[in-house]
Coordinates of C-alpha atoms in Angstrom, one line a residue:
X1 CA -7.4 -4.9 -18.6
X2 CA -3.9 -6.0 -20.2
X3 CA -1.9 -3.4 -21.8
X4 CA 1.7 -4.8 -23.3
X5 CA 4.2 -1.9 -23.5
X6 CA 4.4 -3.2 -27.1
X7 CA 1.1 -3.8 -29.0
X8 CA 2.7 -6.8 -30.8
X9 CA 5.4 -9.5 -30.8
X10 CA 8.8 -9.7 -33.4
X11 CA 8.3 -12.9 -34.8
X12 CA 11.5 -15.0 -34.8
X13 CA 12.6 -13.5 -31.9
X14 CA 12.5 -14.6 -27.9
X15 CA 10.1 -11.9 -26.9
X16 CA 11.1 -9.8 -23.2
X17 CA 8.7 -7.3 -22.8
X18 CA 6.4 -5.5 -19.5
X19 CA 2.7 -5.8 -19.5
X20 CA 0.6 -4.0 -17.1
X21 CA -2.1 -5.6 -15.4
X22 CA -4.7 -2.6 -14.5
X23 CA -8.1 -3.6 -12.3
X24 CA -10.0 -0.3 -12.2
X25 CA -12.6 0.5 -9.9
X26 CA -16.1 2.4 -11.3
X27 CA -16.8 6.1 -10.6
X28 CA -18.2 6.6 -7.2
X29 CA -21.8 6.2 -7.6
X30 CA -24.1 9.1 -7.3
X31 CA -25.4 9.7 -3.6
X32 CA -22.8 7.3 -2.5
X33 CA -22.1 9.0 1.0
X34 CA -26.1 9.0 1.8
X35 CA -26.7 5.4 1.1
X36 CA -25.9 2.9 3.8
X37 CA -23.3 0.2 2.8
X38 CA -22.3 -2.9 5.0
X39 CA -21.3 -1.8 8.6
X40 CA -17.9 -1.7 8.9
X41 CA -15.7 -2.6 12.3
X42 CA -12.2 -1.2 13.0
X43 CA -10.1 -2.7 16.2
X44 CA -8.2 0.7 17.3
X45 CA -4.6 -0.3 18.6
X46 CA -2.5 1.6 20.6
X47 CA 0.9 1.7 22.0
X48 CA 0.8 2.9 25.9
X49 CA 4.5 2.0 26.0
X50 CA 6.5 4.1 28.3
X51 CA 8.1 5.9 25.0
X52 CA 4.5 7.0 24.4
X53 CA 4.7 9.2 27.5
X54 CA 3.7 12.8 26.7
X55 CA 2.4 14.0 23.8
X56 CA 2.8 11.5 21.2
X57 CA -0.2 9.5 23.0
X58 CA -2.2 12.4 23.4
X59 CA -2.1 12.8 20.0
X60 CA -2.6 8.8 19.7
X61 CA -5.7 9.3 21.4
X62 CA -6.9 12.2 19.4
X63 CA -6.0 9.8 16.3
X64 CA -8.4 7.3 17.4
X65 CA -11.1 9.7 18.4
X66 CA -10.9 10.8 14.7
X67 CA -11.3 7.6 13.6
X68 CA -14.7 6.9 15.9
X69 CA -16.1 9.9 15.2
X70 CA -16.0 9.3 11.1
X71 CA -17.5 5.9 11.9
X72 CA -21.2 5.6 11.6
X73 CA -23.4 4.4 14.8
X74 CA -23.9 0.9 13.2
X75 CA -20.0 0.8 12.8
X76 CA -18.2 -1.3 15.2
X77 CA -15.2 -0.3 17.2
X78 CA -13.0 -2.0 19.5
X79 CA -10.2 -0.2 21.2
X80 CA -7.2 -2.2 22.9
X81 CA -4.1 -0.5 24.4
X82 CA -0.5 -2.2 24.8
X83 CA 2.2 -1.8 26.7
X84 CA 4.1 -5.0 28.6
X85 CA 0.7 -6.6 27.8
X86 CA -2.3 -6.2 25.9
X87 CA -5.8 -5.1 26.9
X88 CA -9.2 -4.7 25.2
X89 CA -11.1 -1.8 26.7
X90 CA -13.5 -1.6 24.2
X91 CA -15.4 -4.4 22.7
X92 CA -16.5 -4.6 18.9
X93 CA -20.0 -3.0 19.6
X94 CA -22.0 -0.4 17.7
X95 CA -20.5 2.8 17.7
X96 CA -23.5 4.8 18.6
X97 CA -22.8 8.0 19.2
X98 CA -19.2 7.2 20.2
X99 CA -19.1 9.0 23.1
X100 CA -18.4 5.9 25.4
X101 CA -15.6 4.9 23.1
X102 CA -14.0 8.0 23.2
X103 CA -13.9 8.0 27.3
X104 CA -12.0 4.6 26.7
X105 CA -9.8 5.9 24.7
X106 CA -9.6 8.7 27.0
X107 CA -8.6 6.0 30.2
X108 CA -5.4 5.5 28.0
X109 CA -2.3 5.3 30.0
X110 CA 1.4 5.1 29.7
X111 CA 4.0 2.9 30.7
X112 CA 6.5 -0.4 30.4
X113 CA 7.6 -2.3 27.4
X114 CA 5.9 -2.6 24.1
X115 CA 4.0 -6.0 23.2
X116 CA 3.3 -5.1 19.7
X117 CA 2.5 -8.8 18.7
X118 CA 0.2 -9.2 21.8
X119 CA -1.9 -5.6 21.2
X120 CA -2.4 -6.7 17.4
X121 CA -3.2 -10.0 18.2
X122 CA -6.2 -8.7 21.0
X123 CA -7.5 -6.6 18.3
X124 CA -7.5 -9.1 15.5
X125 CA -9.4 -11.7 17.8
X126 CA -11.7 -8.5 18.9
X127 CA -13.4 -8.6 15.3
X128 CA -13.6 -12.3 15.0
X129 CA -16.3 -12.6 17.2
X130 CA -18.2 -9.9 14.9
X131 CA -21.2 -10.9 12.7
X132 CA -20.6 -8.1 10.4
X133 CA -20.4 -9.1 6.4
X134 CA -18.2 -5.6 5.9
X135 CA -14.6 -4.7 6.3
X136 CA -12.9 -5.7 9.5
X137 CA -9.6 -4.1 9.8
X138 CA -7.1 -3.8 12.8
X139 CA -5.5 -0.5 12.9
X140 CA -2.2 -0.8 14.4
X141 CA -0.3 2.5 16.3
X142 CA 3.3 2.5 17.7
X143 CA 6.4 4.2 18.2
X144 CA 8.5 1.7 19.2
X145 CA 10.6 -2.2 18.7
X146 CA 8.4 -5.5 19.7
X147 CA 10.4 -6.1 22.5
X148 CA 7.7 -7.9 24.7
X149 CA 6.2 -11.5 23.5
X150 CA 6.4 -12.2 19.8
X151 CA 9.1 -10.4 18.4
X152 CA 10.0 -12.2 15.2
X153 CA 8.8 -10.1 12.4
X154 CA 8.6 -13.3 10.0
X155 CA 6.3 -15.1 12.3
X156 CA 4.1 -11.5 13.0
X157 CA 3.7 -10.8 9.2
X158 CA 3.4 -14.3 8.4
X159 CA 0.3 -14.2 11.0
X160 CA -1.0 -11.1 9.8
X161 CA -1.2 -13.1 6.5
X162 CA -3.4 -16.0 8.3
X163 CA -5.8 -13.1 9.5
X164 CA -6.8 -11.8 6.0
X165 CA -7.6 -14.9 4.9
X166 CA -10.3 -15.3 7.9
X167 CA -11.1 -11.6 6.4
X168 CA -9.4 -9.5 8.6
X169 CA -7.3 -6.5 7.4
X170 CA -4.2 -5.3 9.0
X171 CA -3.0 -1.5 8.4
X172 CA -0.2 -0.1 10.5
X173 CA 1.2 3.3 11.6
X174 CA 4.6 4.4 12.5
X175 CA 5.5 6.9 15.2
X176 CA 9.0 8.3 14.9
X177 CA 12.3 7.6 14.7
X178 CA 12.3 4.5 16.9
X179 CA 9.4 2.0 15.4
X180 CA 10.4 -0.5 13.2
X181 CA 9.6 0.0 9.9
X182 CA 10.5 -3.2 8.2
X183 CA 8.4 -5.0 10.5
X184 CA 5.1 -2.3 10.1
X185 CA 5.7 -2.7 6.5
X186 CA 6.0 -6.2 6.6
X187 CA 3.0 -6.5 8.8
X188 CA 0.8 -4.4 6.2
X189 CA 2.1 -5.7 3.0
X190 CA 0.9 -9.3 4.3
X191 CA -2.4 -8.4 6.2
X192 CA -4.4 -6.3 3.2
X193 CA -3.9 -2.7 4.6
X194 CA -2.1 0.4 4.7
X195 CA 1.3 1.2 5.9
X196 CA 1.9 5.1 6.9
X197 CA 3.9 6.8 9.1
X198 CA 4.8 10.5 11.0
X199 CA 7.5 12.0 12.5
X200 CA 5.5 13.1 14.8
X201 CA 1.9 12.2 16.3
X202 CA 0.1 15.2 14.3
X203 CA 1.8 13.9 11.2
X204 CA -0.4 10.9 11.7
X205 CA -3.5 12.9 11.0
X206 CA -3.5 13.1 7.5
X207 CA -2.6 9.4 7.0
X208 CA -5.7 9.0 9.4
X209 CA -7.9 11.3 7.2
X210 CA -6.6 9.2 3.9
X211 CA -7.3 5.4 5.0
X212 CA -10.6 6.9 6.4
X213 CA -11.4 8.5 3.1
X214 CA -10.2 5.1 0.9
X215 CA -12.8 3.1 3.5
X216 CA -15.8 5.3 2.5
X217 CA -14.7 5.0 -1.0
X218 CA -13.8 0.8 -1.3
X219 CA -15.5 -1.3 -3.7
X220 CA -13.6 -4.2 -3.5
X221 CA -11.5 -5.8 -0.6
X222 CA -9.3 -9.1 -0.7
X223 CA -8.3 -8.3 -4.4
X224 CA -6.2 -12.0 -5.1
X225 CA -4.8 -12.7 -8.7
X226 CA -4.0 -15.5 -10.2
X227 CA -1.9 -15.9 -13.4
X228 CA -1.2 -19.1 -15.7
X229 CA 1.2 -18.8 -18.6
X230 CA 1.2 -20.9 -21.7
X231 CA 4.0 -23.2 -22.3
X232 CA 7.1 -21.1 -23.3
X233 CA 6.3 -18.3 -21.4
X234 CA 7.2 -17.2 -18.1
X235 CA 6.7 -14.2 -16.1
X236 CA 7.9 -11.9 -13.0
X237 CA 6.4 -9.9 -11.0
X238 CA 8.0 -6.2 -10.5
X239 CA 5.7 -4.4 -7.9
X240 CA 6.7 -6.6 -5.0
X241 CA 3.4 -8.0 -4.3
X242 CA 2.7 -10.4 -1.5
X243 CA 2.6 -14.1 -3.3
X244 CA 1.0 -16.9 -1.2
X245 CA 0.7 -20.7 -3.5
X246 CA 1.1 -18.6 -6.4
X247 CA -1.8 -16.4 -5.6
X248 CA -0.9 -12.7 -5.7
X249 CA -2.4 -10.0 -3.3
X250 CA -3.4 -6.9 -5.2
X251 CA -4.0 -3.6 -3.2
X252 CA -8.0 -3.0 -2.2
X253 CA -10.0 -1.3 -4.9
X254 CA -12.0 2.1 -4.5
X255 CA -14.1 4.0 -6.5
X256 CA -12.3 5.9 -9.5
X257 CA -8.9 4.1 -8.9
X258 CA -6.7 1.4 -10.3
X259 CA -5.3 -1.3 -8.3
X260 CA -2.1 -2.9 -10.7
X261 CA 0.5 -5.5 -11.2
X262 CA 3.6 -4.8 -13.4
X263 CA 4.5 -7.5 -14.9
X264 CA 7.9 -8.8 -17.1
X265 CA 6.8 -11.5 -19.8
X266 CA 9.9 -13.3 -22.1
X267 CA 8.2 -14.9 -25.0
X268 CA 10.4 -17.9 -26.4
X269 CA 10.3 -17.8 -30.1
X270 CA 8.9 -21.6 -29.9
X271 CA 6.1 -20.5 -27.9
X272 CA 4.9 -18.4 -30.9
X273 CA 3.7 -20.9 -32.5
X274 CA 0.3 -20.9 -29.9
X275 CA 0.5 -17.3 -30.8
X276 CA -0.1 -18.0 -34.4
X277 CA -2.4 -21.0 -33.4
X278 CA -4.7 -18.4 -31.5
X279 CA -3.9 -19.4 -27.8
X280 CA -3.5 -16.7 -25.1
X281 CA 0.0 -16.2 -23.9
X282 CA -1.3 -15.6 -20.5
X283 CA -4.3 -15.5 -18.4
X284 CA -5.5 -13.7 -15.4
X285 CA -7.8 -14.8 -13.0
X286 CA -9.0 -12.2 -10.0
X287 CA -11.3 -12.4 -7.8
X288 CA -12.0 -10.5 -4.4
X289 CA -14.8 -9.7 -2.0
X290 CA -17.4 -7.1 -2.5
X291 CA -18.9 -4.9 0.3
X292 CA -21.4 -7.1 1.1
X293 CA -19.1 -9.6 1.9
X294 CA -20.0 -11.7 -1.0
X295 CA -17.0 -13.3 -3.4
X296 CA -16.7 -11.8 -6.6
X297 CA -14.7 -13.4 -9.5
X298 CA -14.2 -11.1 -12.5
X299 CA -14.1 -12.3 -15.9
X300 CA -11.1 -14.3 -17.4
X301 CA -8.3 -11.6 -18.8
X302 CA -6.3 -13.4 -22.0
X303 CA -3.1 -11.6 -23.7
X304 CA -3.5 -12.3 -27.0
X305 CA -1.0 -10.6 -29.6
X306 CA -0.3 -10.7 -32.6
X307 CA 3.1 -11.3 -34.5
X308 CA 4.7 -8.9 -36.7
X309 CA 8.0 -8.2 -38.8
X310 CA 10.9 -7.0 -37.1
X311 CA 10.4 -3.8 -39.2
X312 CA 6.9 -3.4 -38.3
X313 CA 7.8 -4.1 -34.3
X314 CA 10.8 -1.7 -34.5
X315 CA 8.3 1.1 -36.0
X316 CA 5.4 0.5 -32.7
X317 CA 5.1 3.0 -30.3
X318 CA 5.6 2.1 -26.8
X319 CA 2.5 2.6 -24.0
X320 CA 3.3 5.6 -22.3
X321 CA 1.7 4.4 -19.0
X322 CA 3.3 1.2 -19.0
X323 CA 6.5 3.2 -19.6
X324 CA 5.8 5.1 -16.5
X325 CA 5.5 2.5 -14.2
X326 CA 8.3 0.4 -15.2
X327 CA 10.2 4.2 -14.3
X328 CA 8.5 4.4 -10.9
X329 CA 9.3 0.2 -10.1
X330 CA 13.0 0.7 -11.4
X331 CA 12.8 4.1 -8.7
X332 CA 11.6 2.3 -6.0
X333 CA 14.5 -0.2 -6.4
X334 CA 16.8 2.7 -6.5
X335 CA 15.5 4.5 -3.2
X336 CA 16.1 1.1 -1.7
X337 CA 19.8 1.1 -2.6
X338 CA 19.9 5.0 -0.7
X339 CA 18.1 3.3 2.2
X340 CA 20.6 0.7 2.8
X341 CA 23.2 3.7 2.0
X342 CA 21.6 5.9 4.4
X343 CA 20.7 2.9 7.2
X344 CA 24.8 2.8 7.4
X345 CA 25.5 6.5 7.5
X346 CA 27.0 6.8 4.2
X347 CA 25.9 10.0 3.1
X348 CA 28.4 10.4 0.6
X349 CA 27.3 7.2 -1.2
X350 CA 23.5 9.0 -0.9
X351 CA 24.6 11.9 -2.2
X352 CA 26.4 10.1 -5.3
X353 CA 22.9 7.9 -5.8
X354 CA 20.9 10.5 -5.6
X355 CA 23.0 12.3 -8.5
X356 CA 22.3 9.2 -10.1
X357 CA 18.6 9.3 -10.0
X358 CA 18.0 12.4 -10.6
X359 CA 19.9 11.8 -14.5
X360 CA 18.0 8.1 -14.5
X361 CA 14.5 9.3 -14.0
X362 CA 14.6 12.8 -15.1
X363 CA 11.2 12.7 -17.1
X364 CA 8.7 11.5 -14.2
X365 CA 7.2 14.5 -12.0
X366 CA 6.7 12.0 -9.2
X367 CA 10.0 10.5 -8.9
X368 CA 11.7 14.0 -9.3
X369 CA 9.8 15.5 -6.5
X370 CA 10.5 12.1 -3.9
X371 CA 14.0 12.4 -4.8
X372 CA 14.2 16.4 -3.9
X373 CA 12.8 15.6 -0.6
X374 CA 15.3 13.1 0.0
X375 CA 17.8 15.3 -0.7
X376 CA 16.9 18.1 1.8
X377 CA 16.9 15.5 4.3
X378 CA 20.4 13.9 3.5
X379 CA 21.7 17.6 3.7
X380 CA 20.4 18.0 7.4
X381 CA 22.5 15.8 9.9
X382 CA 19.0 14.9 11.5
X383 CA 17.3 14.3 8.6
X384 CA 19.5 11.5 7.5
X385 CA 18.0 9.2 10.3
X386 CA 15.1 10.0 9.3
X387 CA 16.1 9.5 5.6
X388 CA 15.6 5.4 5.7
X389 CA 11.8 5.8 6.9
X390 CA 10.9 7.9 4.2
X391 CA 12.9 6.3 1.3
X392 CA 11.1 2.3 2.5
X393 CA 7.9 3.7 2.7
X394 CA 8.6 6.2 -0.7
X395 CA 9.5 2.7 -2.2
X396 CA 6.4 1.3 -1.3
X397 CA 4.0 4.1 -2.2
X398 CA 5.8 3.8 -6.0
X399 CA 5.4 0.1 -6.1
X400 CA 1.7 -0.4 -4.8
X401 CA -0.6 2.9 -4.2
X402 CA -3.7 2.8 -5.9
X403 CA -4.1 5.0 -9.1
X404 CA -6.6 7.3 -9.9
X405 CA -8.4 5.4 -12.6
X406 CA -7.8 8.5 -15.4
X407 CA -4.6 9.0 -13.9
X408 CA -2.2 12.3 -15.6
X409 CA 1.1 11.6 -17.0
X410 CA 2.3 14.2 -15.1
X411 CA 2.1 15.4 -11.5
X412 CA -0.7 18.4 -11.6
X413 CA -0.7 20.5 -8.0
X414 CA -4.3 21.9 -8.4
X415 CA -5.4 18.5 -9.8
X416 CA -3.1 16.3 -6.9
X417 CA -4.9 18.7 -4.9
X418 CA -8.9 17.8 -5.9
X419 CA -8.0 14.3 -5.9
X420 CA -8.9 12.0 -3.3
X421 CA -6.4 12.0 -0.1
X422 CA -5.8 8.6 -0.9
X423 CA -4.8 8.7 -4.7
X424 CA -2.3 12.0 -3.9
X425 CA 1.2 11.4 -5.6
X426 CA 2.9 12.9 -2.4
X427 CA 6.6 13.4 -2.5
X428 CA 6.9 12.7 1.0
X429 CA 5.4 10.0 3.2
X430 CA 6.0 10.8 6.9
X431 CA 5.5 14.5 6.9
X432 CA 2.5 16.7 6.6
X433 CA 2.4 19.3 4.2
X434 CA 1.6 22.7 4.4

């Protein structure tokens, strides 16, 4: 589906205008959760770095026991702990009754540097050797820097990207104060997956809880779109995704939510005369793969619209959801600009562009509530370490979540709160609520 944030063009005029590109997932079908889709298998990765001593990997492990005991017996698991090096202790096998796997995870140990690179790595080449058709995904747990091996975070994300095109999924979690985020980030944007985070271990929980939930409820995986323009057009991107050849990664597609790419068309006025000719002034391609691991290529999007006075143009409405997320894109850029702010300790200059946000994007619920969470943490001298985390992965939650397919123009508690885990409008990334 292409909405324009204007239903039509001013003729005579070079055209500039955002167009939202919405791929919306089907209501869950009825008996979903009783009938038996594709076996999945998950490679469970964990940092057993020396940092991880205490508490945060007990609660690592409980993490991971989550996961395997949500999994069904025909589920695969592998489990592989890092610390100066990488081991599997877990094959992908058949979960059973996941007792074995939890006394694995159990064995867990801490100590010495942290091999991030080598422990993803293990656990991406543990689901190669499965036959499963379903989702593979490596789930990736850490608290700390790659400091052992690999630590180049162009080459890790760049190989993360070569994994999901064999079909394997990368989703990360941060741990902390001390992981790097760019890098986790990085490493999800390009492998297909989640990025979450915690401040502490029982923060990670929830995220646990919400990528377990969007599992259960995906229809699509490896969404890829592909876009051609007609001549005199040409187009940009706003929500960041990850581009490859010209071929755009979208986020995976559940159930009763919309995965979408905001996009900036200009128009030249000589390219109107295709318009008036009857040719599309852009066309969308996407294809992905369904749960049965078979490819599916959707049907052929065209923007066709028509051209009108300047009178008439003046006098259209403009698309209150497109509206919305060119607010939430032009936010996320605007949290970025704290983050660097914040990254050098300037909490003055945070203070004066939060002021500023709060007057630019006044009218969204969302962006109001992210930015009054960011401002109780840059008024607590502690909090404003913590600030950058939350603002990158803030940023990234406006520019890619998935959407609940009838989304609400505004930011509901009772009805954030019956939605899915994974389509909640949170104001705050790394932090359970109460």
């Amino acid at each position: 589906m292409l909405a324009p944030i204007r239903a039509a063009l001013q003729a005579g005029h070079t055209n500039v205008f955002e167009l939202l590109v919405r791929l919306q997932g089907a209501d869950a079908p009825a008996g979903l959760a009783e009938k038996t889709p594709e076996a999945r298998a998950l490679a469970l990765v964990i940092d057993s770095s020396g940092s991880m001593q205490g508490r945060p990997l007990d609660q690592a492990k409980r993490c991971a026991e989550l996961v395997v005991s949500r999994l069904r017996p025909e589920d695969q698991v592998a489990v592989v702990q890092f610390d100066q090096a990488a081991r599997l202790l877990w094959p992908a096998v058949p979960v059973g009754d996941g007792q074995a796997v939890k006394h694995a995870i159990q064995t867990i140990e801490s100590g010495g540097c942290t091999a991030l690179h080598g422990g993803w790595l293990q656990g991406a080449l543990a689901l190669q050797a499965c036959s499963i058709t379903g989702l593979r995904r490596v789930i990736l747990l850490s608290d700390g820097e790659a400091n052992e091996g690999e630590t180049n975070p162009g080459v890790i994300s760049q190989q993360c990207a070569d994994w999901q095109g064999r079909g394997i999924t990368t989703s990360t979690y941060g741990l902390g104060n001390g992981f790097n985020e760019e890098l986790m980030v990085a490493m999800a944007r390009s492998g297909g997956g989640g990025q979450y985070f915690g401040r502490t271990a029982e923060d990670l929980i929830g995220p646990f809880e919400r990528e377990l939930a969007l599992i259960n409820q995906l229809c699509l995986t490896d969404v890829r779109m592909s876009l051609k323009a007609a001549p005199g057009v040409t187009f940009e991107v706003l929500n960041d995704l990850a581009v490859v050849d010209g071929v755009y990664t979208l986020s995976d597609l559940a159930h009763g939510a919309e995965a979408w790419a905001l996009l900036r068309l200009t128009v030249s006025a000589t390219a109107l005369s295709g318009v008036q000719q009857g040719k599309p002034l852009l066309q969308v391609t996407v294809s992905g793969r369904g749960m049965d691991g078979e490819s599916v290529l959707l049907e052929l999007a065209k923007l066709d619209m028509p051209e009108v006075s300047s009178g008439e143009w003046h006098q259209l409405p403009a698309n209150e959801l497109v509206q919305r997320r060119v607010i939430e894109v032009a936010a996320a850029q605007a949290l970025e600009n704290m983050r660097a702010a914040a990254q050098r300790g300037d909490v003055k200059a945070v203070q004066e562009l939060l002021r500023a946000a709060r007057k630019e994007f006044a009218g969204s619920d969302w962006v109001r509530a992210i930015l009054d969470a960011m401002e109780r943490l840059a008024s607590d001298p502690e909090g404003i370490r913590f600030m950058s985390k939350e603002l990158l992965y803030s940023s990234r939650s406006l520019k890619s979540k998935l959407r609940a397919r009838h989304e609400g123009f505004q930011v509901n508690q009772a009805m954030e709160a019956a939605a899915p885990s994974f389509l909640r409008r949170d104001d705050m990334q790394g932090t359970t609520k109460g």
